[in-house]
CSV table of C-alpha atoms in Angstrom, one decimal:
chain,number,residue,atom,x,y,z
A,72,MET,CA,0.0,0.0,0.0
A,73,LYS,CA,0.9,3.7,-0.1
A,74,LEU,CA,1.7,4.6,3.5
A,75,GLY,CA,1.8,8.3,4.5
A,76,ILE,CA,3.9,9.2,7.5
A,77,LEU,CA,4.1,12.2,9.7
A,78,PRO,CA,7.0,12.3,12.1
A,79,LEU,CA,5.9,14.5,15.1
A,80,ALA,CA,8.4,16.0,17.5
A,81,ARG,CA,9.1,19.1,19.7
A,82,PRO,CA,12.5,20.9,19.6
A,83,THR,CA,12.5,21.3,23.5
A,84,PHE,CA,13.3,17.5,23.7
A,85,ASP,CA,16.5,15.8,22.7
A,86,VAL,CA,16.5,16.5,19.0
A,87,GLU,CA,19.6,14.5,18.2
A,88,TYR,CA,18.3,11.4,20.0
A,89,ALA,CA,14.9,11.8,18.4
A,90,GLY,CA,16.6,11.9,15.0
A,91,GLU,CA,18.3,8.6,15.8
A,92,LYS,CA,15.1,7.0,16.7
A,93,LEU,CA,13.3,8.3,13.6
A,94,ALA,CA,16.1,6.9,11.4
A,95,LEU,CA,15.5,3.4,13.0
A,96,MET,CA,11.7,3.8,12.5
A,97,LEU,CA,12.1,4.7,8.9
A,98,ALA,CA,14.4,1.7,8.3
A,99,ALA,CA,11.8,-0.6,9.8
A,100,LEU,CA,9.1,0.9,7.7
A,101,ASP,CA,11.2,0.6,4.5
A,102,ALA,CA,11.8,-3.0,5.3
A,103,ALA,CA,8.0,-3.6,5.6
A,104,GLY,CA,7.7,-3.4,1.8
A,105,HIS,CA,5.2,-0.6,1.4
A,106,GLU,CA,5.5,2.6,-0.6
A,107,ILE,CA,6.4,5.3,2.0
A,108,CYS,CA,5.2,8.8,1.3
A,109,GLY,CA,5.6,12.0,3.2
A,110,PRO,CA,8.3,13.9,5.1
A,111,ARG,CA,11.2,11.9,6.4
A,112,GLY,CA,12.4,14.6,8.8
A,113,LEU,CA,11.1,15.6,12.2
A,114,LEU,CA,8.1,18.0,12.1
A,115,PHE,CA,8.6,20.4,15.0
A,116,ASP,CA,5.7,22.8,14.7
A,117,ALA,CA,2.1,23.2,13.3
A,118,GLU,CA,3.3,24.8,10.1
A,119,ALA,CA,5.6,21.9,9.2
A,120,ALA,CA,2.9,19.3,10.2
A,121,ARG,CA,0.3,21.0,8.0
A,122,ALA,CA,2.7,21.0,5.1
A,123,GLY,CA,3.2,17.3,5.7
A,124,ILE,CA,-0.5,16.7,5.7
A,125,ALA,CA,-0.9,18.6,2.4
A,126,GLU,CA,1.9,16.5,0.9
A,127,LEU,CA,0.1,13.3,1.9
A,128,GLN,CA,-3.2,14.7,0.5
A,129,SER,CA,-1.5,15.3,-2.8
A,130,ALA,CA,0.0,11.8,-2.8
A,131,GLY,CA,-3.3,10.1,-2.2
A,132,VAL,CA,-2.3,7.6,0.5
A,133,ASP,CA,-4.0,4.5,1.7
A,134,GLN,CA,-3.2,4.9,5.3
A,135,VAL,CA,-1.7,7.5,7.6
A,136,LEU,CA,0.9,6.6,10.3
A,137,LEU,CA,1.8,9.2,12.9
A,138,LEU,CA,5.3,8.7,14.2
A,139,GLN,CA,5.2,9.9,17.8
A,140,VAL,CA,9.0,10.4,18.2
A,141,THR,CA,8.8,12.9,21.1
A,142,PHE,CA,6.0,14.4,23.1
A,143,THR,CA,3.7,16.7,21.2
A,144,ASP,CA,0.2,18.0,22.0
A,145,ALA,CA,-2.7,16.5,20.1
A,146,ALA,CA,-3.5,19.4,17.8
A,147,MET,CA,-1.8,18.0,14.7
A,148,THR,CA,-3.0,14.5,15.5
A,149,VAL,CA,-6.6,15.8,15.3
A,150,ALA,CA,-5.8,17.8,12.2
A,151,ALA,CA,-4.4,14.7,10.5
A,152,ALA,CA,-7.5,12.6,11.6
A,153,ASN,CA,-9.8,15.2,10.1
A,154,ALA,CA,-7.8,15.5,6.9
A,155,PHE,CA,-8.0,11.8,5.8
A,156,ASP,CA,-10.8,9.3,5.5
A,157,VAL,CA,-8.3,6.4,5.5
A,158,PRO,CA,-7.0,4.2,8.4
A,159,LEU,CA,-5.0,6.1,11.0
A,160,SER,CA,-2.3,4.7,13.3
A,161,ILE,CA,0.2,6.0,15.8
A,162,TRP,CA,3.7,4.5,16.6
A,163,ALA,CA,5.2,5.9,19.8
A,164,VAL,CA,8.8,5.3,20.9
A,165,PRO,CA,9.8,4.2,24.4
A,166,GLU,CA,13.1,5.3,25.9
A,167,PRO,CA,15.4,3.6,28.5
A,168,ARG,CA,15.0,4.4,32.2
A,169,THR,CA,18.5,5.8,32.7
A,170,GLY,CA,17.9,8.1,35.6
A,171,GLY,CA,18.7,11.0,33.4
A,172,ARG,CA,16.5,13.5,31.5
A,173,LEU,CA,13.2,12.3,29.9
A,174,ARG,CA,14.6,12.8,26.4
A,175,LEU,CA,11.5,12.0,24.3
A,176,ASN,CA,8.4,11.6,26.5
A,177,ALA,CA,6.7,10.1,23.5
A,178,PHE,CA,4.3,8.0,25.6
A,179,CYS,CA,2.7,11.1,27.0
A,180,GLY,CA,2.1,12.3,23.4
A,181,LEU,CA,0.4,8.9,22.6
A,182,ASN,CA,-1.7,9.4,25.8
A,183,LEU,CA,-2.9,12.9,24.6
A,184,ALA,CA,-3.5,11.6,21.1
A,185,SER,CA,-5.6,8.7,22.3
A,186,HIS,CA,-7.8,11.0,24.4
A,187,ALA,CA,-8.3,13.5,21.6
A,188,LEU,CA,-9.2,10.8,19.1
A,189,ARG,CA,-11.6,9.2,21.5
A,190,ARG,CA,-13.3,12.7,21.9
A,191,THR,CA,-13.8,12.9,18.1
A,192,GLY,CA,-14.9,9.3,17.8
A,193,ARG,CA,-12.0,8.4,15.4
A,194,ASP,CA,-10.8,4.8,15.4
A,195,PHE,CA,-7.1,4.3,15.3
A,196,GLY,CA,-4.4,1.7,15.7
A,197,TRP,CA,-1.4,2.1,17.9
A,198,LEU,CA,2.0,0.6,18.7
A,199,TYR,CA,4.4,1.5,21.6
A,200,ALA,CA,7.6,-0.2,20.7
A,201,ASP,CA,11.3,0.5,20.4
A,202,PRO,CA,12.5,0.4,16.8
A,203,GLU,CA,15.8,-1.0,18.0
A,204,GLY,CA,14.0,-4.2,19.0
A,205,GLU,CA,12.2,-6.8,17.0
A,206,VAL,CA,9.3,-4.7,15.5
A,207,SER,CA,8.7,-6.3,12.1
A,208,GLN,CA,5.8,-8.5,13.3
A,209,PRO,CA,4.0,-5.9,15.5
A,210,LEU,CA,4.5,-3.3,12.7
A,211,THR,CA,3.0,-5.6,10.2
A,212,GLU,CA,0.0,-6.2,12.6
A,213,LEU,CA,-0.4,-2.4,13.1
A,214,LEU,CA,-0.4,-1.6,9.3
A,215,SER,CA,-2.8,-4.4,8.6
A,216,GLY,CA,-5.3,-3.2,11.1
A,217,GLY,CA,-4.6,-5.8,13.8
A,218,ARG,CA,-3.7,-3.4,16.6
A,219,MET,CA,-6.8,-1.2,16.9
A,220,ALA,CA,-7.3,0.7,20.1
A,221,GLY,CA,-10.7,-0.9,20.8
A,222,GLN,CA,-13.1,0.5,23.3
A,223,ALA,CA,-13.0,0.6,27.1
A,224,GLY,CA,-15.5,2.6,29.1
A,225,PRO,CA,-16.8,2.8,32.6
A,226,GLY,CA,-19.3,0.4,34.2
A,227,ALA,CA,-22.1,1.1,36.5
A,228,VAL,CA,-22.3,3.7,39.2
A,229,PRO,CA,-21.2,2.0,42.4
A,230,ALA,CA,-23.4,2.1,45.5
A,231,PRO,CA,-22.7,5.2,47.6
A,232,THR,CA,-21.3,4.6,51.1
A,233,GLU,CA,-21.3,6.7,54.2
A,234,GLU,CA,-17.6,7.5,53.8
A,235,GLY,CA,-18.2,8.4,50.1
A,236,ARG,CA,-21.0,10.8,51.0
A,237,ARG,CA,-18.7,12.4,53.6
A,238,ILE,CA,-15.9,12.9,51.1
A,239,ALA,CA,-18.3,14.3,48.5
A,240,ALA,CA,-19.8,16.7,51.2
A,241,ASP,CA,-16.3,17.8,52.3
A,242,VAL,CA,-15.3,18.6,48.7
A,243,SER,CA,-18.5,20.4,47.9
A,244,GLY,CA,-18.1,24.2,48.4
A,245,ARG,CA,-14.3,24.1,47.6
A,246,ARG,CA,-12.9,26.7,45.2
A,247,ILE,CA,-10.4,26.2,42.4
A,248,ALA,CA,-8.5,29.1,40.8
A,249,ARG,CA,-7.6,28.3,37.2
A,250,ILE,CA,-4.6,30.6,36.4
A,251,GLY,CA,-4.2,30.9,32.6
A,252,ALA,CA,-5.7,28.8,29.9
A,253,PRO,CA,-4.7,25.2,29.1
A,254,PRO,CA,-2.1,25.0,26.3
A,255,GLU,CA,-3.4,24.5,22.8
A,256,GLY,CA,-3.8,20.8,21.8
A,257,PHE,CA,-4.4,19.7,25.5
A,258,ASP,CA,-7.9,18.4,25.1
A,259,THR,CA,-7.2,16.5,28.3
A,260,CYS,CA,-7.4,19.8,30.2
A,261,ALA,CA,-10.7,21.1,28.8
A,262,TYR,CA,-13.4,21.9,31.3
A,263,ASP,CA,-16.7,23.6,31.8
A,264,ALA,CA,-17.1,25.5,35.1
A,265,GLY,CA,-20.8,24.8,35.3
A,266,ALA,CA,-20.3,21.1,34.8
A,267,VAL,CA,-17.7,21.0,37.6
A,268,ASP,CA,-20.1,22.8,39.9
A,269,ALA,CA,-23.0,20.5,39.0
A,270,LEU,CA,-20.9,17.4,39.5
A,271,ALA,CA,-19.1,18.2,42.8
A,272,GLY,CA,-20.3,21.6,44.0
A,273,VAL,CA,-16.9,23.1,43.3
A,274,GLN,CA,-16.6,26.6,42.0
A,275,VAL,CA,-13.9,27.5,39.4
A,276,ASP,CA,-12.6,31.1,39.0
A,277,ALA,CA,-10.6,32.0,35.9
A,278,LEU,CA,-7.7,34.2,36.6
A,279,GLU,CA,-4.9,35.5,34.3
A,280,LEU,CA,-1.3,34.5,34.5
A,281,ASP,CA,-0.3,38.2,34.9
A,282,THR,CA,-2.4,38.3,38.1
A,283,LEU,CA,-0.1,35.7,39.6
A,284,PHE,CA,3.1,37.3,38.1
A,285,ARG,CA,2.1,40.7,39.6
A,286,LYS,CA,1.5,39.2,43.0
A,287,ALA,CA,4.9,37.4,42.9
A,288,ARG,CA,6.8,40.5,41.8
A,289,ASN,CA,5.3,42.4,44.7
A,290,VAL,CA,6.3,39.9,47.4
A,291,SER,CA,8.6,41.4,50.0
A,292,ASP,CA,12.2,40.4,50.4
A,293,ASP,CA,11.6,39.2,53.9
A,294,ILE,CA,8.9,36.7,52.7
A,295,ALA,CA,11.1,35.6,49.8
A,296,LEU,CA,14.0,35.0,52.3
A,297,GLY,CA,11.7,33.0,54.6
A,298,LEU,CA,10.8,30.7,51.7
A,299,ARG,CA,14.4,30.3,50.8
A,300,ARG,CA,15.2,29.2,54.4
A,301,GLU,CA,12.2,26.8,54.3
A,302,ALA,CA,13.5,25.2,51.1
A,303,GLU,CA,17.0,24.9,52.7
A,304,GLN,CA,15.5,22.7,55.4
A,305,SER,CA,14.5,19.9,53.0
A,306,LEU,CA,16.5,20.4,49.7
A,307,SER,CA,20.2,20.1,48.9
A,308,GLY,CA,21.8,22.0,46.1
A,309,LEU,CA,20.0,25.3,46.3
A,310,GLU,CA,23.2,27.2,45.9
A,311,GLN,CA,24.0,25.4,42.6
A,312,VAL,CA,21.1,26.8,40.6
A,313,ASP,CA,20.7,30.3,39.2
A,314,GLN,CA,20.0,32.4,42.3
A,315,ALA,CA,17.9,35.2,40.6
A,316,GLN,CA,15.7,32.6,38.9
A,317,LEU,CA,15.4,30.7,42.2
A,318,ASP,CA,14.3,33.9,44.0
A,319,ARG,CA,11.7,34.5,41.3
A,320,SER,CA,10.5,30.9,41.6
A,321,LEU,CA,10.0,31.1,45.3
A,322,ARG,CA,8.1,34.3,45.0
A,323,LEU,CA,5.6,32.4,42.9
A,324,LYS,CA,4.9,30.4,46.0
A,325,ALA,CA,4.2,33.6,48.0
A,326,GLY,CA,2.1,34.9,45.1
A,327,LEU,CA,-0.1,31.8,45.1
A,328,ASP,CA,-0.4,32.1,48.9
A,329,ALA,CA,-1.6,35.7,48.5
A,330,LEU,CA,-4.2,34.6,45.8
A,331,ARG,CA,-5.4,31.8,48.0
A,332,ARG,CA,-6.0,34.1,51.0
A,333,ALA,CA,-7.7,36.7,48.9
A,334,GLY,CA,-10.0,34.3,47.0
A,335,GLY,CA,-10.5,31.6,49.5
A,336,TYR,CA,-9.1,29.0,47.1
A,337,ASP,CA,-8.5,25.4,48.0
A,338,ALA,CA,-6.6,24.3,44.9
A,339,PHE,CA,-5.0,25.8,41.8
A,340,ALA,CA,-4.9,24.7,38.1
A,341,ILE,CA,-2.0,26.7,36.6
A,342,ARG,CA,-0.8,27.2,33.1
A,343,CYS,CA,2.8,26.3,34.1
A,344,TRP,CA,4.5,26.7,30.7
A,345,PRO,CA,5.8,28.4,28.7
A,346,GLU,CA,5.0,31.8,30.1
A,347,THR,CA,6.4,31.2,33.7
A,348,PHE,CA,9.7,30.6,32.0
A,349,THR,CA,9.6,32.9,29.0
A,350,GLU,CA,7.8,35.9,30.5
A,351,TYR,CA,8.3,35.6,34.3
A,352,GLY,CA,11.6,33.8,34.5
A,353,GLY,CA,11.2,31.1,37.1
A,354,ALA,CA,9.5,27.7,37.4
A,355,VAL,CA,6.3,27.2,39.4
A,356,CYS,CA,7.0,23.4,39.8
A,357,GLY,CA,8.7,23.7,43.2
A,358,PRO,CA,6.2,26.1,44.6
A,359,ALA,CA,3.4,23.7,43.4
A,360,GLY,CA,5.2,20.9,45.3
A,361,MET,CA,5.4,23.0,48.5
A,362,LEU,CA,1.7,23.8,48.3
A,363,GLY,CA,0.9,20.2,47.6
A,364,GLU,CA,2.7,19.2,50.7
A,365,ALA,CA,0.5,21.7,52.6
A,366,LYS,CA,-2.6,20.0,51.1
A,367,VAL,CA,-3.3,22.8,48.6
A,368,PRO,CA,-3.3,20.8,45.3
A,369,CYS,CA,-1.8,22.4,42.2
A,370,ALA,CA,-2.5,21.0,38.8
A,371,CYS,CA,-0.2,21.6,35.9
A,372,GLU,CA,-1.3,22.8,32.5
A,373,ALA,CA,-4.4,24.5,33.9
A,374,ASP,CA,-6.0,21.1,34.4
A,375,VAL,CA,-9.2,21.9,36.3
A,376,TYR,CA,-10.4,18.3,36.4
A,377,GLY,CA,-6.9,17.4,37.6
A,378,ALA,CA,-7.3,19.8,40.5
A,379,LEU,CA,-10.8,18.4,41.3
A,380,THR,CA,-9.3,14.9,41.2
A,381,GLN,CA,-6.6,15.9,43.7
A,382,LEU,CA,-9.2,17.4,46.1
A,383,ILE,CA,-11.2,14.2,46.1
A,384,LEU,CA,-8.3,11.9,46.5
A,385,MET,CA,-6.8,14.1,49.2
A,386,GLU,CA,-10.0,13.8,51.2
A,387,ALA,CA,-10.0,10.0,50.8
A,388,ALA,CA,-6.3,9.6,51.6
A,389,GLU,CA,-6.1,12.4,54.3
A,390,ALA,CA,-2.6,13.0,52.9
A,391,PRO,CA,-0.9,15.0,50.2
A,392,VAL,CA,-1.4,13.9,46.6
A,393,PHE,CA,0.7,14.1,43.4
A,394,LEU,CA,-0.8,14.9,40.0
A,395,THR,CA,1.4,12.8,37.7
A,396,ASP,CA,2.0,11.7,34.1
A,397,LEU,CA,2.4,8.1,33.2
A,398,VAL,CA,5.5,8.2,30.9
A,399,ASP,CA,6.4,4.6,30.3
A,400,MET,CA,4.9,1.1,30.4
A,401,ASP,CA,7.0,-2.0,30.1
A,402,ALA,CA,5.0,-5.2,29.7
A,403,ASN,CA,8.2,-7.4,30.0
A,404,ASP,CA,9.1,-5.8,33.3
A,405,ASN,CA,5.4,-5.6,34.3
A,406,SER,CA,5.9,-1.9,35.5
A,407,GLY,CA,5.2,1.7,34.6
A,408,VAL,CA,6.8,5.0,35.4
A,409,VAL,CA,5.0,7.9,36.9
A,410,TRP,CA,6.7,11.2,36.6
A,411,HIS,CA,6.4,15.0,36.6
A,412,CYS,CA,9.0,17.7,36.1
A,413,GLY,CA,9.6,18.1,39.8
A,414,GLN,CA,6.6,18.9,41.9
A,415,ALA,CA,5.7,15.8,44.0
A,416,PRO,CA,5.1,16.6,47.7
A,417,LEU,CA,8.4,16.1,49.6
A,418,SER,CA,6.7,13.6,52.0
A,419,MET,CA,6.7,11.2,49.0
A,420,CYS,CA,10.5,11.2,48.7
A,421,ASP,CA,12.3,7.9,49.3
A,422,PRO,CA,13.7,8.3,52.9
A,423,LYS,CA,17.0,6.8,51.8
A,424,VAL,CA,17.5,9.7,49.4
A,425,GLN,CA,18.1,13.4,49.9
A,426,ALA,CA,15.7,15.5,47.9
A,427,GLU,CA,17.6,17.9,45.6
A,428,ALA,CA,16.9,21.3,44.1
A,429,ALA,CA,16.9,21.0,40.3
A,430,VAL,CA,16.1,22.9,37.1
A,431,HIS,CA,13.5,22.1,34.5
A,432,THR,CA,15.0,19.6,32.0
A,433,ASN,CA,13.7,21.5,29.0
A,434,ARG,CA,13.7,25.1,30.2
A,435,LYS,CA,16.7,25.0,32.5
A,436,GLN,CA,15.2,27.2,35.2
A,437,PRO,CA,14.6,26.4,38.9
A,438,LEU,CA,13.0,25.5,41.2
A,439,LEU,CA,12.1,21.9,40.8
A,440,PHE,CA,12.3,19.0,43.2
A,441,GLN,CA,14.3,15.9,42.3
A,442,PHE,CA,13.9,12.6,44.0
A,443,PRO,CA,12.6,9.0,43.5
A,444,LEU,CA,9.2,8.2,45.0
A,445,LYS,CA,9.3,6.0,48.2
A,446,PRO,CA,8.2,2.4,47.9
A,447,GLY,CA,4.8,1.4,49.2
A,448,PRO,CA,1.1,0.8,48.1
A,449,VAL,CA,-0.5,3.6,46.1
A,450,THR,CA,-3.8,4.6,44.6
A,451,LEU,CA,-4.2,6.5,41.3
A,452,MET,CA,-7.5,8.2,40.4
A,453,ARG,CA,-8.9,10.5,37.8
A,454,ILE,CA,-12.2,12.3,37.3
A,455,SER,CA,-12.3,11.7,33.6
A,456,GLN,CA,-14.2,13.2,30.7
A,457,ALA,CA,-13.0,10.6,28.2
A,458,GLY,CA,-15.7,9.6,25.8
A,459,GLY,CA,-17.8,12.6,26.6
A,460,ARG,CA,-19.2,11.3,29.9
A,461,PRO,CA,-17.8,12.1,33.4
A,462,HIS,CA,-16.7,9.1,35.3
A,463,MET,CA,-14.1,7.9,37.8
A,464,VAL,CA,-11.0,6.0,36.7
A,465,LEU,CA,-9.3,4.1,39.5
A,466,ALA,CA,-6.1,2.0,39.8
A,467,THR,CA,-3.9,0.6,42.6
A,468,GLY,CA,-0.4,-0.8,42.7
A,469,ALA,CA,2.9,-0.6,44.6
A,470,MET,CA,5.7,1.8,44.1
A,471,LEU,CA,8.9,-0.3,43.8
A,472,GLU,CA,12.2,0.3,45.4
A,473,ARG,CA,14.1,1.1,42.2
A,474,PRO,CA,16.7,3.6,41.1
A,475,MET,CA,15.2,6.9,39.9
A,476,ALA,CA,13.9,6.3,36.3
A,477,PHE,CA,14.1,10.0,35.1
A,478,THR,CA,15.1,13.3,36.6
A,479,GLY,CA,12.5,15.3,38.4
A,480,THR,CA,10.1,13.4,40.6
A,481,SER,CA,9.5,9.9,39.4
A,482,GLY,CA,8.7,6.4,40.6
A,483,VAL,CA,8.6,2.9,39.1
A,484,LEU,CA,5.1,1.4,39.7
A,485,ARG,CA,3.7,-2.1,39.5
A,486,PHE,CA,0.0,-2.1,39.0
A,487,SER,CA,-2.4,-4.6,40.6
A,488,ARG,CA,-3.0,-5.9,37.1
A,489,ARG,CA,-0.4,-6.8,34.4
A,490,ALA,CA,1.1,-3.7,32.9
A,491,GLY,CA,0.2,-4.7,29.3
A,492,ALA,CA,-3.5,-5.1,30.2
A,493,VAL,CA,-3.4,-1.7,32.0
A,494,LEU,CA,-1.8,-0.1,29.0
A,495,ASP,CA,-4.4,-1.5,26.7
A,496,ASP,CA,-7.2,-0.1,28.8
A,497,ILE,CA,-5.5,3.3,29.1
A,498,ILE,CA,-5.4,3.7,25.4
A,499,ALA,CA,-8.8,2.1,24.7
A,500,SER,CA,-10.5,4.4,27.3
A,501,GLY,CA,-8.9,7.6,26.1
A,502,LEU,CA,-7.8,8.4,29.6
A,503,GLU,CA,-6.3,11.9,30.2
A,504,HIS,CA,-2.6,12.1,30.7
A,505,HIS,CA,-2.8,13.3,34.4
A,506,MET,CA,-3.8,11.0,37.2
A,507,ALA,CA,-3.6,11.9,41.0
A,508,LEU,CA,-1.5,9.6,43.2
A,509,ALA,CA,-1.7,9.0,46.9
A,510,TYR,CA,0.0,6.4,49.1
A,511,GLY,CA,-2.3,3.7,50.5
A,512,ASP,CA,-5.2,1.7,49.2
A,513,HIS,CA,-8.2,3.9,49.0
A,514,ARG,CA,-10.4,1.9,46.6
A,515,ALA,CA,-13.3,1.4,49.0
A,516,ALA,CA,-13.5,5.0,49.9
A,517,LEU,CA,-13.3,6.1,46.3
A,518,ARG,CA,-15.8,3.6,45.0
A,519,GLY,CA,-18.3,5.0,47.6
A,520,THR,CA,-17.4,8.5,46.5
A,521,ALA,CA,-18.1,7.7,42.9
A,522,GLY,CA,-21.5,6.4,44.0
A,523,ALA,CA,-22.2,9.6,46.0
A,524,LEU,CA,-21.3,11.8,43.0
A,525,GLY,CA,-23.3,9.6,40.5
A,526,LEU,CA,-20.1,8.7,38.6
A,527,PRO,CA,-19.7,5.4,36.7
A,528,LEU,CA,-16.5,3.7,37.5
A,529,LEU,CA,-13.7,2.3,35.4
A,530,GLU,CA,-11.1,0.3,37.3
A,531,LEU,CA,-7.8,-0.2,35.4
């Protein structure tokens, strides 16, 4: 057949490494015996991707294969899906858990893509496999339509429990400040304030990023110094990062505190990039981790439903929570990796390890936390909008005592079910890329809460 390819990537990741992976993917495709059409270089932005789509339209292809070489948002995936009435597939690339930078983060791109395609009702095939391995058979299956995503949705609404009603009542009346709009192509972070209120009795106020930046810039030197001393109590390496950027970052914590007091907010959903780096000059990741430790959840990428999820899980666990990405699944090792840039609550740090001050791996600005998550049982949960119907997604597992998989805050997780089966359900359900994590097994409380909120339940 005539196979059209679109190699998707972002220049903020490891471009040289991405190019190496792309070359291996192209070699595997060439060996499959089909006529390959389309760009054979990385498409770094919307303009390049649209030009690639136009090239494939002119060629008249039989199938479109998106090569998810690094993380990208889902905007161009949706554009490609809308441009062609032919089979659509995605091949995403794993990367080794070296303890260093997350160089590609392609799984997260696949996660966003699957959610967006589920929202549009578009069928697609998918493959998550290293082109350096034996991929000829799975690639043949993918291109012949044998690896379709399938469908996985929630079941019935569970019976409400007394504890579930208590949790729902405690969350009702809370207030979330959404600071800045979600990034383009992040359908996973879409929300409707009225729907959030109707579901959980939680009010969402929309604020501008400049409001936070002004608050932070007006923080007194004494308050900023106090935050620096607080960070010194738990983090090593503060003196090794850019000190002006560190000061600006810590002032974001004080700015968020000021907004919380003024608005009576219980949680935040913050557009954390790129403007905090490009316009303000300091990361909000570390401040978000400090607030999370104080049981004031902060969701990245203005993810309002992520903030709501954190509020509910925090009530069930009576402990800090961590809004995390799932960035790798290894069926052979029967494990996955949860990660975020560097904002897990410090109480989740492995006690054998000293938490470190770090910079954002792509933007190179502080303050971020860096440590492996401590071993122990965990619960993951999401109030999901996948498939157009609100429901609760629930999973449990155990954080393993493993070396740190990637820089930032990360942990290697063994789910209660086999990793391959969990992975299939994540893609088939179109689950959002953020899930909230808390230590302990809170399934009973959360099932009862789903019942109290009238939410169908999907257990991974």
